[in-house]
Amino acid sequence: MENIYERIRSLRVSMNMTLKELSEKTGLSISFLSQVERGNSSLAITSLQKIADVFNVSMSSFFESTVSNSFFTPVVDRKPFQIERSNSVFTRLGGDFSGKVLEPIHIVLAPRQGQDVVFNHPGEEFYYILKGKVLMMVGDKEYEMNEGDTIHFPSMLDHTWHNMTDEPVHMIAVLTPIIFHE
């Protein structure tokens, strides 16, 4: 199975794209992209998203390689993963099939963990807090969320989260568009 760096290179080569072209489309330097493809530099989630957008693939396509057309996901088959420079742990909960629209994910935020950037993109997001407390910022409002609380919003609004406690936060997110699918 290819690692993330090999996957980026193979996608670029398969699209007959030079490092210079990828650099121009992502705003990332040629030298940085070259180092990434050789595995000599790590990627921030924002840089990985820029590359995924250029290749018109989801970010998870860099982590997982096959679609199994399965609808049931037993707990033993779930594979937690992390994004570079993030202490958050993500676990896909949904089926694995072509054409799916929703992305259900279990997210664990480490104590004192927050997102470094504010996101906005087309789609919707829904969060259910399973355990812990999290501060969600959506648009110009802050929401202190506790166990059992939910929030659902259009993801075109600026949004971010922060675990301000000394305990991990467990939450379920259901997202569109799919970010972490094959």
PDB file of C-alpha atoms in Angstrom, residues 69-157:
ATOM      1  CA  ASN A  69     -18.928  -1.560  -1.185  1.00  0.00           C
ATOM      2  CA  SER A  70     -19.830  -2.501   2.364  1.00  0.00           C
ATOM      3  CA  PHE A  71     -22.672  -1.002   4.357  1.00  0.00           C
ATOM      4  CA  PHE A  72     -21.901  -2.478   7.779  1.00  0.00           C
ATOM      5  CA  THR A  73     -18.816  -1.366   9.712  1.00  0.00           C
ATOM      6  CA  PRO A  74     -18.077  -3.557  12.716  1.00  0.00           C
ATOM      7  CA  VAL A  75     -16.047  -1.902  15.452  1.00  0.00           C
ATOM      8  CA  VAL A  76     -13.074  -4.240  14.826  1.00  0.00           C
ATOM      9  CA  ASP A  77     -12.816  -2.995  11.214  1.00  0.00           C
ATOM     10  CA  ARG A  78     -12.643   0.703  12.096  1.00  0.00           C
ATOM     11  CA  LYS A  79      -9.227   2.272  11.643  1.00  0.00           C
ATOM     12  CA  PRO A  80      -8.549   5.474  13.569  1.00  0.00           C
ATOM     13  CA  PHE A  81      -6.255   7.939  11.821  1.00  0.00           C
ATOM     14  CA  GLN A  82      -4.691  11.311  12.448  1.00  0.00           C
ATOM     15  CA  ILE A  83      -3.833  14.248  10.229  1.00  0.00           C
ATOM     16  CA  GLU A  84      -0.340  15.774  10.335  1.00  0.00           C
ATOM     17  CA  ARG A  85       0.105  18.382  13.080  1.00  0.00           C
ATOM     18  CA  SER A  86      -3.174  17.461  14.771  1.00  0.00           C
ATOM     19  CA  ASN A  87      -3.713  15.531  17.985  1.00  0.00           C
ATOM     20  CA  SER A  88      -7.320  14.793  16.998  1.00  0.00           C
ATOM     21  CA  VAL A  89      -8.136  11.167  16.213  1.00  0.00           C
ATOM     22  CA  PHE A  90     -10.701  10.471  13.477  1.00  0.00           C
ATOM     23  CA  THR A  91     -12.529   7.175  12.896  1.00  0.00           C
ATOM     24  CA  ARG A  92     -14.813   6.679   9.918  1.00  0.00           C
ATOM     25  CA  LEU A  93     -18.130   5.159  10.984  1.00  0.00           C
ATOM     26  CA  GLY A  94     -20.045   4.910   7.723  1.00  0.00           C
ATOM     27  CA  GLY A  95     -20.267   2.333   5.008  1.00  0.00           C
ATOM     28  CA  ASP A  96     -17.809   2.242   2.157  1.00  0.00           C
ATOM     29  CA  PHE A  97     -19.605   2.505  -1.159  1.00  0.00           C
ATOM     30  CA  SER A  98     -19.686   4.627  -4.301  1.00  0.00           C
ATOM     31  CA  GLY A  99     -21.975   7.628  -4.405  1.00  0.00           C
ATOM     32  CA  LYS A 100     -22.364   8.127  -0.672  1.00  0.00           C
ATOM     33  CA  VAL A 101     -23.096  11.694   0.436  1.00  0.00           C
ATOM     34  CA  LEU A 102     -22.762  11.634   4.246  1.00  0.00           C
ATOM     35  CA  GLU A 103     -19.548  11.153   6.189  1.00  0.00           C
ATOM     36  CA  PRO A 104     -20.164  10.003   9.787  1.00  0.00           C
ATOM     37  CA  ILE A 105     -16.994  10.259  11.878  1.00  0.00           C
ATOM     38  CA  HIS A 106     -16.080   9.688  15.515  1.00  0.00           C
ATOM     39  CA  ILE A 107     -13.662  12.428  16.596  1.00  0.00           C
ATOM     40  CA  VAL A 108     -11.582  12.460  19.762  1.00  0.00           C
ATOM     41  CA  LEU A 109     -10.141  15.842  20.682  1.00  0.00           C
ATOM     42  CA  ALA A 110      -7.148  15.654  22.985  1.00  0.00           C
ATOM     43  CA  PRO A 111      -7.178  17.786  26.132  1.00  0.00           C
ATOM     44  CA  ARG A 112      -6.610  21.455  25.311  1.00  0.00           C
ATOM     45  CA  GLN A 113      -6.833  20.592  21.586  1.00  0.00           C
ATOM     46  CA  GLY A 114      -8.231  23.070  19.110  1.00  0.00           C
ATOM     47  CA  GLN A 115      -8.188  23.646  15.387  1.00  0.00           C
ATOM     48  CA  ASP A 116      -5.443  25.981  14.211  1.00  0.00           C
ATOM     49  CA  VAL A 117      -7.491  27.318  11.325  1.00  0.00           C
ATOM     50  CA  VAL A 118     -11.046  28.449  10.737  1.00  0.00           C
ATOM     51  CA  PHE A 119     -12.835  26.426   8.063  1.00  0.00           C
ATOM     52  CA  ASN A 120     -15.611  27.301   5.642  1.00  0.00           C
ATOM     53  CA  HIS A 121     -16.663  25.231   2.639  1.00  0.00           C
ATOM     54  CA  PRO A 122     -19.826  24.085   0.873  1.00  0.00           C
ATOM     55  CA  GLY A 123     -21.959  21.538   2.715  1.00  0.00           C
ATOM     56  CA  GLU A 124     -23.385  20.896   6.178  1.00  0.00           C
ATOM     57  CA  GLU A 125     -21.988  19.703   9.480  1.00  0.00           C
ATOM     58  CA  PHE A 126     -23.695  18.027  12.417  1.00  0.00           C
ATOM     59  CA  TYR A 127     -21.991  17.274  15.749  1.00  0.00           C
ATOM     60  CA  TYR A 128     -23.202  15.253  18.748  1.00  0.00           C
ATOM     61  CA  ILE A 129     -21.113  15.454  21.913  1.00  0.00           C
ATOM     62  CA  LEU A 130     -20.742  11.964  23.400  1.00  0.00           C
ATOM     63  CA  LYS A 131     -18.390  12.820  26.246  1.00  0.00           C
ATOM     64  CA  GLY A 132     -16.722  15.972  27.505  1.00  0.00           C
ATOM     65  CA  LYS A 133     -17.129  19.674  26.777  1.00  0.00           C
ATOM     66  CA  VAL A 134     -16.173  21.551  23.632  1.00  0.00           C
ATOM     67  CA  LEU A 135     -16.345  25.165  22.531  1.00  0.00           C
ATOM     68  CA  MET A 136     -17.723  25.429  18.978  1.00  0.00           C
ATOM     69  CA  MET A 137     -17.387  28.663  17.062  1.00  0.00           C
ATOM     70  CA  VAL A 138     -19.840  28.987  14.175  1.00  0.00           C
ATOM     71  CA  GLY A 139     -20.163  32.278  12.348  1.00  0.00           C
ATOM     72  CA  ASP A 140     -19.842  35.002  14.959  1.00  0.00           C
ATOM     73  CA  LYS A 141     -21.226  32.898  17.841  1.00  0.00           C
ATOM     74  CA  GLU A 142     -19.615  30.618  20.397  1.00  0.00           C
ATOM     75  CA  TYR A 143     -21.420  27.562  21.751  1.00  0.00           C
ATOM     76  CA  GLU A 144     -20.319  25.796  24.933  1.00  0.00           C
ATOM     77  CA  MET A 145     -21.369  22.233  24.226  1.00  0.00           C
ATOM     78  CA  ASN A 146     -21.714  19.463  26.815  1.00  0.00           C
ATOM     79  CA  GLU A 147     -22.465  15.741  26.661  1.00  0.00           C
ATOM     80  CA  GLY A 148     -25.678  15.163  24.696  1.00  0.00           C
ATOM     81  CA  ASP A 149     -25.655  18.588  22.988  1.00  0.00           C
ATOM     82  CA  THR A 150     -25.880  18.838  19.207  1.00  0.00           C
ATOM     83  CA  ILE A 151     -25.203  21.499  16.613  1.00  0.00           C
ATOM     84  CA  HIS A 152     -26.090  21.487  12.902  1.00  0.00           C
ATOM     85  CA  PHE A 153     -25.042  24.280  10.543  1.00  0.00           C
ATOM     86  CA  PRO A 154     -24.217  25.146   6.930  1.00  0.00           C
ATOM     87  CA  SER A 155     -20.464  24.752   6.658  1.00  0.00           C
ATOM     88  CA  MET A 156     -20.160  27.882   4.496  1.00  0.00           C
ATOM     89  CA  LEU A 157     -20.101  29.709   7.854  1.00  0.00           C
TER      90      LEU A 157
END
